[in-house]
Tab-separated table of C-alpha atoms in Angstrom:
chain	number	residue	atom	x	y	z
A	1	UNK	CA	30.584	35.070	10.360
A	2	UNK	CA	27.605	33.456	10.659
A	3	UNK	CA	24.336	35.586	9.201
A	4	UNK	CA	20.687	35.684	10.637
A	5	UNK	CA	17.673	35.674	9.113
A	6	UNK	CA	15.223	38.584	10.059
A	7	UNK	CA	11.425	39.520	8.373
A	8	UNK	CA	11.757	43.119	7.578
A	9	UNK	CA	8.915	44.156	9.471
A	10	UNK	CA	5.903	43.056	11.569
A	11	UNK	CA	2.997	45.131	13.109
A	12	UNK	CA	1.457	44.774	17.041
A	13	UNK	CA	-0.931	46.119	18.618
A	14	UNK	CA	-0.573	48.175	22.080
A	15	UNK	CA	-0.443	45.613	25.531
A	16	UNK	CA	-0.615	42.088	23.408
A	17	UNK	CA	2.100	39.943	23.237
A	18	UNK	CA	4.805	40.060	20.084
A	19	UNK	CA	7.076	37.291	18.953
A	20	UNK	CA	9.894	38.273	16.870
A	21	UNK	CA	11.674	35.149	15.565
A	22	UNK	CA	15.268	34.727	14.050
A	23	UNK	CA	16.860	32.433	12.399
A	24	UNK	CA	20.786	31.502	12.106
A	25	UNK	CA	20.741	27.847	11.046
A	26	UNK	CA	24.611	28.074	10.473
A	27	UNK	CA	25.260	29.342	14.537
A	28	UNK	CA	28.388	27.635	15.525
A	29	UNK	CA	28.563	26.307	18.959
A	30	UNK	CA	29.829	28.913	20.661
A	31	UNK	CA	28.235	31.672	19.406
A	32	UNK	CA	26.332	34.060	21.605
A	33	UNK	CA	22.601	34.867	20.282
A	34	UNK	CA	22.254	38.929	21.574
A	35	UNK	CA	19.184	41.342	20.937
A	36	UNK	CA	19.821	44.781	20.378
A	37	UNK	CA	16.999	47.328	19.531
A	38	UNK	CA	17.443	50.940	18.478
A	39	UNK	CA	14.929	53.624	18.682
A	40	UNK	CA	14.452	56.284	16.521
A	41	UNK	CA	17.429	58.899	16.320
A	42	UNK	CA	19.247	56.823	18.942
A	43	UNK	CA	21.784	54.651	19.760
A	44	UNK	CA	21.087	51.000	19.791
A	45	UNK	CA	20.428	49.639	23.069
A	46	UNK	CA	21.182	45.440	24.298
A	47	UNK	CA	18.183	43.565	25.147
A	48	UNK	CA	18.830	40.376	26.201
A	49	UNK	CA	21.739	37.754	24.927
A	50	UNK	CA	21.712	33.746	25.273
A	51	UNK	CA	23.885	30.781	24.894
A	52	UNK	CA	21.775	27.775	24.802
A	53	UNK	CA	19.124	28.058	27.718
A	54	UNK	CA	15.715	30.378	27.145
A	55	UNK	CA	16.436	33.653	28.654
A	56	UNK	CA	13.690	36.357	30.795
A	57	UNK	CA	15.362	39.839	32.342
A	58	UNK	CA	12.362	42.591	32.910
A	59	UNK	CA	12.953	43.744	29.299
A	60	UNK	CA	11.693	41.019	27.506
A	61	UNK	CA	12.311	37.011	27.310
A	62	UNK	CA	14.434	34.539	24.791
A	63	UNK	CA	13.181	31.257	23.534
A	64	UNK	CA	16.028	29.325	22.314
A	65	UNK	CA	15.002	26.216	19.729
A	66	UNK	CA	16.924	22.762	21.181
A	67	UNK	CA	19.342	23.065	18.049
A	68	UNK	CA	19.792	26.665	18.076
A	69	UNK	CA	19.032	27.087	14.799
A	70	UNK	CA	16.457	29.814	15.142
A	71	UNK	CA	15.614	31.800	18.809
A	72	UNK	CA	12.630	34.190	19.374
A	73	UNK	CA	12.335	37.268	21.334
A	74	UNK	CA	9.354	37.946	23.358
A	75	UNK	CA	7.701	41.497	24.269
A	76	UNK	CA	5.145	40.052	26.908
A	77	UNK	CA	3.259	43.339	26.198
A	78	UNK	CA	4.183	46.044	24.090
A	79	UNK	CA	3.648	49.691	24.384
A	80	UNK	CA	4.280	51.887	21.998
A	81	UNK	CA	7.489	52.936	23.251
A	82	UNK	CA	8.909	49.557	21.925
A	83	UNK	CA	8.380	50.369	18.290
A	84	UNK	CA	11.907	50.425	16.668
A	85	UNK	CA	14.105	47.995	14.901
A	86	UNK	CA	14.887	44.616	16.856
A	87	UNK	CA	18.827	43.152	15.692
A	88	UNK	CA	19.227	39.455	16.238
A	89	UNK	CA	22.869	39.042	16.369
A	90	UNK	CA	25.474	36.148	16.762
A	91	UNK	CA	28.509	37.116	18.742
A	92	UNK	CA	31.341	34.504	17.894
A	93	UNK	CA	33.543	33.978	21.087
A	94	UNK	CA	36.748	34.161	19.288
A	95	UNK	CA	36.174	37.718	17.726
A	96	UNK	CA	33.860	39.429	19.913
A	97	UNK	CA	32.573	41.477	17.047
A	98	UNK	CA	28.714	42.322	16.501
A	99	UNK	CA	27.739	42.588	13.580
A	100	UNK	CA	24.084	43.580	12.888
A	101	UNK	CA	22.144	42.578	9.935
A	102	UNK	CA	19.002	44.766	8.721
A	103	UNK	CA	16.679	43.849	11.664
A	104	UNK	CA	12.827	43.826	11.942
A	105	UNK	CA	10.890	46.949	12.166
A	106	UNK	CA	8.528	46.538	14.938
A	107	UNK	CA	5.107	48.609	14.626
A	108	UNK	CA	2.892	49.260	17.586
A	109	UNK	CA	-0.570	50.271	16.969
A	110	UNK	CA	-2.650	52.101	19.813
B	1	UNK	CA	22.145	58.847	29.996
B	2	UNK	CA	23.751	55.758	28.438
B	3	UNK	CA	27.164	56.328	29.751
B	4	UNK	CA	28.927	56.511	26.044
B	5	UNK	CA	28.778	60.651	25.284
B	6	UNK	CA	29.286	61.835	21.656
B	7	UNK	CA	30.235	65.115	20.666
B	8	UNK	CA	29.203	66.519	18.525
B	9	UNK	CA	25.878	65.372	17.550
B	10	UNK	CA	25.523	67.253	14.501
B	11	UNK	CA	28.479	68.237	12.179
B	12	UNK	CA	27.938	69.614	8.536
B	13	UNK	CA	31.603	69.836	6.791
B	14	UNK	CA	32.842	70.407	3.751
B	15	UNK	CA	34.856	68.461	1.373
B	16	UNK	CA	38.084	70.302	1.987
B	17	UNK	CA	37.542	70.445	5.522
B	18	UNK	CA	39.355	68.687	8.930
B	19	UNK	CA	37.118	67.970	11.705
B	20	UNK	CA	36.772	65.345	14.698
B	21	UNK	CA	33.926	63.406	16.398
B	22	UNK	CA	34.719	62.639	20.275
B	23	UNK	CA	33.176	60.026	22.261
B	24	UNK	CA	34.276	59.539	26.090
B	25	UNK	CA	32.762	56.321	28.512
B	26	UNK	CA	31.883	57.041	31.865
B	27	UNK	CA	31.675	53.239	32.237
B	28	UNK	CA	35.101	51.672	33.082
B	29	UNK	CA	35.181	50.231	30.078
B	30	UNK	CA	38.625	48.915	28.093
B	31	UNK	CA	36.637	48.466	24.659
B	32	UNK	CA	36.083	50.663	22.044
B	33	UNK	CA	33.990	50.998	18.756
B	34	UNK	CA	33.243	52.801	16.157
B	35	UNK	CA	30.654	52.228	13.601
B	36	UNK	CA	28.662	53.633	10.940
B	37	UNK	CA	25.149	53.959	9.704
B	38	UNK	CA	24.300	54.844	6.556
B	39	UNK	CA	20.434	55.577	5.185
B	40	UNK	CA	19.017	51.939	4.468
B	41	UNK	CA	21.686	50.025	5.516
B	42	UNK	CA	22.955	47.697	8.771
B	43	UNK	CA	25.284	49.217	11.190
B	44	UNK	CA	28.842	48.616	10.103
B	45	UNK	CA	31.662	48.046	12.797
B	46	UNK	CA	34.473	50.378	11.430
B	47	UNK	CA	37.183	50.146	14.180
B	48	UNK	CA	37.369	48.571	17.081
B	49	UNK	CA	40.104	49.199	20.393
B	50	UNK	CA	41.292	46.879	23.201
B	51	UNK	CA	43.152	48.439	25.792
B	52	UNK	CA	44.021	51.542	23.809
B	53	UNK	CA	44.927	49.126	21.405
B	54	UNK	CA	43.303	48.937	17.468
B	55	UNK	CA	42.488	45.226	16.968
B	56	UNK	CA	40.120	45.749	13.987
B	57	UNK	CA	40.014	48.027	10.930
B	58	UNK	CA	37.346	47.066	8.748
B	59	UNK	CA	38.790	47.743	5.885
B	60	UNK	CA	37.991	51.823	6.060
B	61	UNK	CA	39.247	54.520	4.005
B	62	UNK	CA	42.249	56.332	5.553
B	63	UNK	CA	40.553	58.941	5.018
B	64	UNK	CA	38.853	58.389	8.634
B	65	UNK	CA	41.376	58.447	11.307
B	66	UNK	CA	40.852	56.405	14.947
B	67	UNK	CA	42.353	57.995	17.858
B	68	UNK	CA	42.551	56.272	21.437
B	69	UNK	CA	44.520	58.054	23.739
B	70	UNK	CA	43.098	56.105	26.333
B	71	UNK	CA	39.952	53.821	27.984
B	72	UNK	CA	37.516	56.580	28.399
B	73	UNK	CA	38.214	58.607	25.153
B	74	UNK	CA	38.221	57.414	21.257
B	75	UNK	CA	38.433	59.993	18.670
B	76	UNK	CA	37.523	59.660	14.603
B	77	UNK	CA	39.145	62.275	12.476
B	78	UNK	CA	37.538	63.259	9.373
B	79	UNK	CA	39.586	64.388	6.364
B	80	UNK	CA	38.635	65.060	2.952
B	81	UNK	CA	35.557	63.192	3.545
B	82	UNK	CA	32.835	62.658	0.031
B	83	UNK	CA	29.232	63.001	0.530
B	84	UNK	CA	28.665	59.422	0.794
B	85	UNK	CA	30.444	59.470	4.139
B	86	UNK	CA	27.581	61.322	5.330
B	87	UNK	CA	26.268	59.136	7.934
B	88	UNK	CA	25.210	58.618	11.945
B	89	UNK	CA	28.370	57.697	13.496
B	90	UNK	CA	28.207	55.590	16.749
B	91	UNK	CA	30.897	55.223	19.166
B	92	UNK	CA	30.123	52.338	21.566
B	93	UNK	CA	32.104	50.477	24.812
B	94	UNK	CA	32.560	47.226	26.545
B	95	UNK	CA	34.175	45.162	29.009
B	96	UNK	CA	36.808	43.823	26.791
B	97	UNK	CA	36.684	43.136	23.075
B	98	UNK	CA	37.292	39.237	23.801
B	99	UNK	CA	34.848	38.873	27.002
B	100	UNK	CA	32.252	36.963	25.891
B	101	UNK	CA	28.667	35.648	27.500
B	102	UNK	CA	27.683	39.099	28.964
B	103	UNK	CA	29.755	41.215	27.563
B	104	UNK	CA	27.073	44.034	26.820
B	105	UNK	CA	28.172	46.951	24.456
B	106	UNK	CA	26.715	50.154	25.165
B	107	UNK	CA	26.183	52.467	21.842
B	108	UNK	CA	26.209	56.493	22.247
B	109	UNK	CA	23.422	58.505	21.153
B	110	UNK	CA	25.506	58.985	17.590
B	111	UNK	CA	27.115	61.836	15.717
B	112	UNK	CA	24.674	62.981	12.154
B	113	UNK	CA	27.284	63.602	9.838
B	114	UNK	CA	26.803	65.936	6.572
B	115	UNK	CA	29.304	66.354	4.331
B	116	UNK	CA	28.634	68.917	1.365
């Protein structure tokens, strides 16, 4: 399967923008780039997916690089209640499987 | 409410013991999952049902035991488990396993597993 490429963590502050970028330089063509994010002591929860065209549903939006080689997922502003680990995942069409790697640990500061 | 209901959410059992985690899916849903979180570690798919049907075991001891009587309802039966089973175990659901584009899966809230 092909892997992504995550930075553990990153840090935000309260109503500014945050760009969490991925990269999955070995994405096959028809892979499916999903966004899951799980909250403390819950379940995770989908974000937003994307094929090959930048994504925006009232959650947040995905920017999709012209290769596909890396996407980013944008919080337009974040509150505090988005603080919790984002998954960028690829979900091959032939298996339908997600598998999640470790994720970034978003912070939000007040 | 997410739709995907686990029961119970916390279970302490012993070694010897024989006990069940439930999930049911008030979605419509014909896909099943199961996977499992361990401290400091990705989510790993465990098991995975199509139509009441297993299409993936992910290499997991035998001594966890998938049950899918049907759709709505998928079962994991714990015997003999060790301490490092002890884990969050989440049961999700989907459209269908092979559906792809927006084929969203929907996690449960998890069951906290102890085993002592």
């Amino acid at each position: 399967d092909a892997k992504t490429t995550q930075p553990n963590s990153m840090e935000s502050n309260e109503e500014e923008p945050v760009h969490l970028p991925c990269n999955h330089s070995t994405i096959s063509g028809t892979d499916y780039i999903h966004w899951y994010r799980q909250l403390p002591s819950q379940g995770p929860e989908y974000v937003i997916h994307g094929l090959t065209s930048n994504v925006n549903n009232r959650m947040a939006s995905l920017a999709i690089a012209e290769d596909r080689k890396s996407s980013t997922l944008i919080l337009h502003r974040a509150t505090l209640r988005d603080a919790a680990v984002y998954y960028c995942i690829l979900r091959p069409r032939n298996t339908g499987k997600l598998i999640f790697g470790q994720g970034t640990t978003l912070q939000v500061k007040p | 409410e997410t739709g995907v209901t686990q029961t119970p959410r916390h279970l302490v059992m012993g070694m010897t013991n024989k006990k069940s985690l439930k999930c049911e899916q008030h979605l419509g849903h014909n896909a099943m999952y199961w996977y499992k979180q361990s401290a400091k570690k990705p989510l790993e798919l465990m098991f995975v049902y199509n139509f009441k049907e297993q299409t993936e075991n992910n290499s997991v001891p035998s001594r966890f035991s998938p049950e899918c009587p049907n759709s709505s309802h998928l079962f994991l039966h714990l015997h003999t488990l060790q301490p490092e089973d002890s884990a969050l175990y989440l049961c999700a659901s989907s459209q269908d396993q092979w559906r792809t584009g927006s084929n969203t899966i929907y996690f449960g809230e998890g069951s906290w597993l102890t085993v002592v």
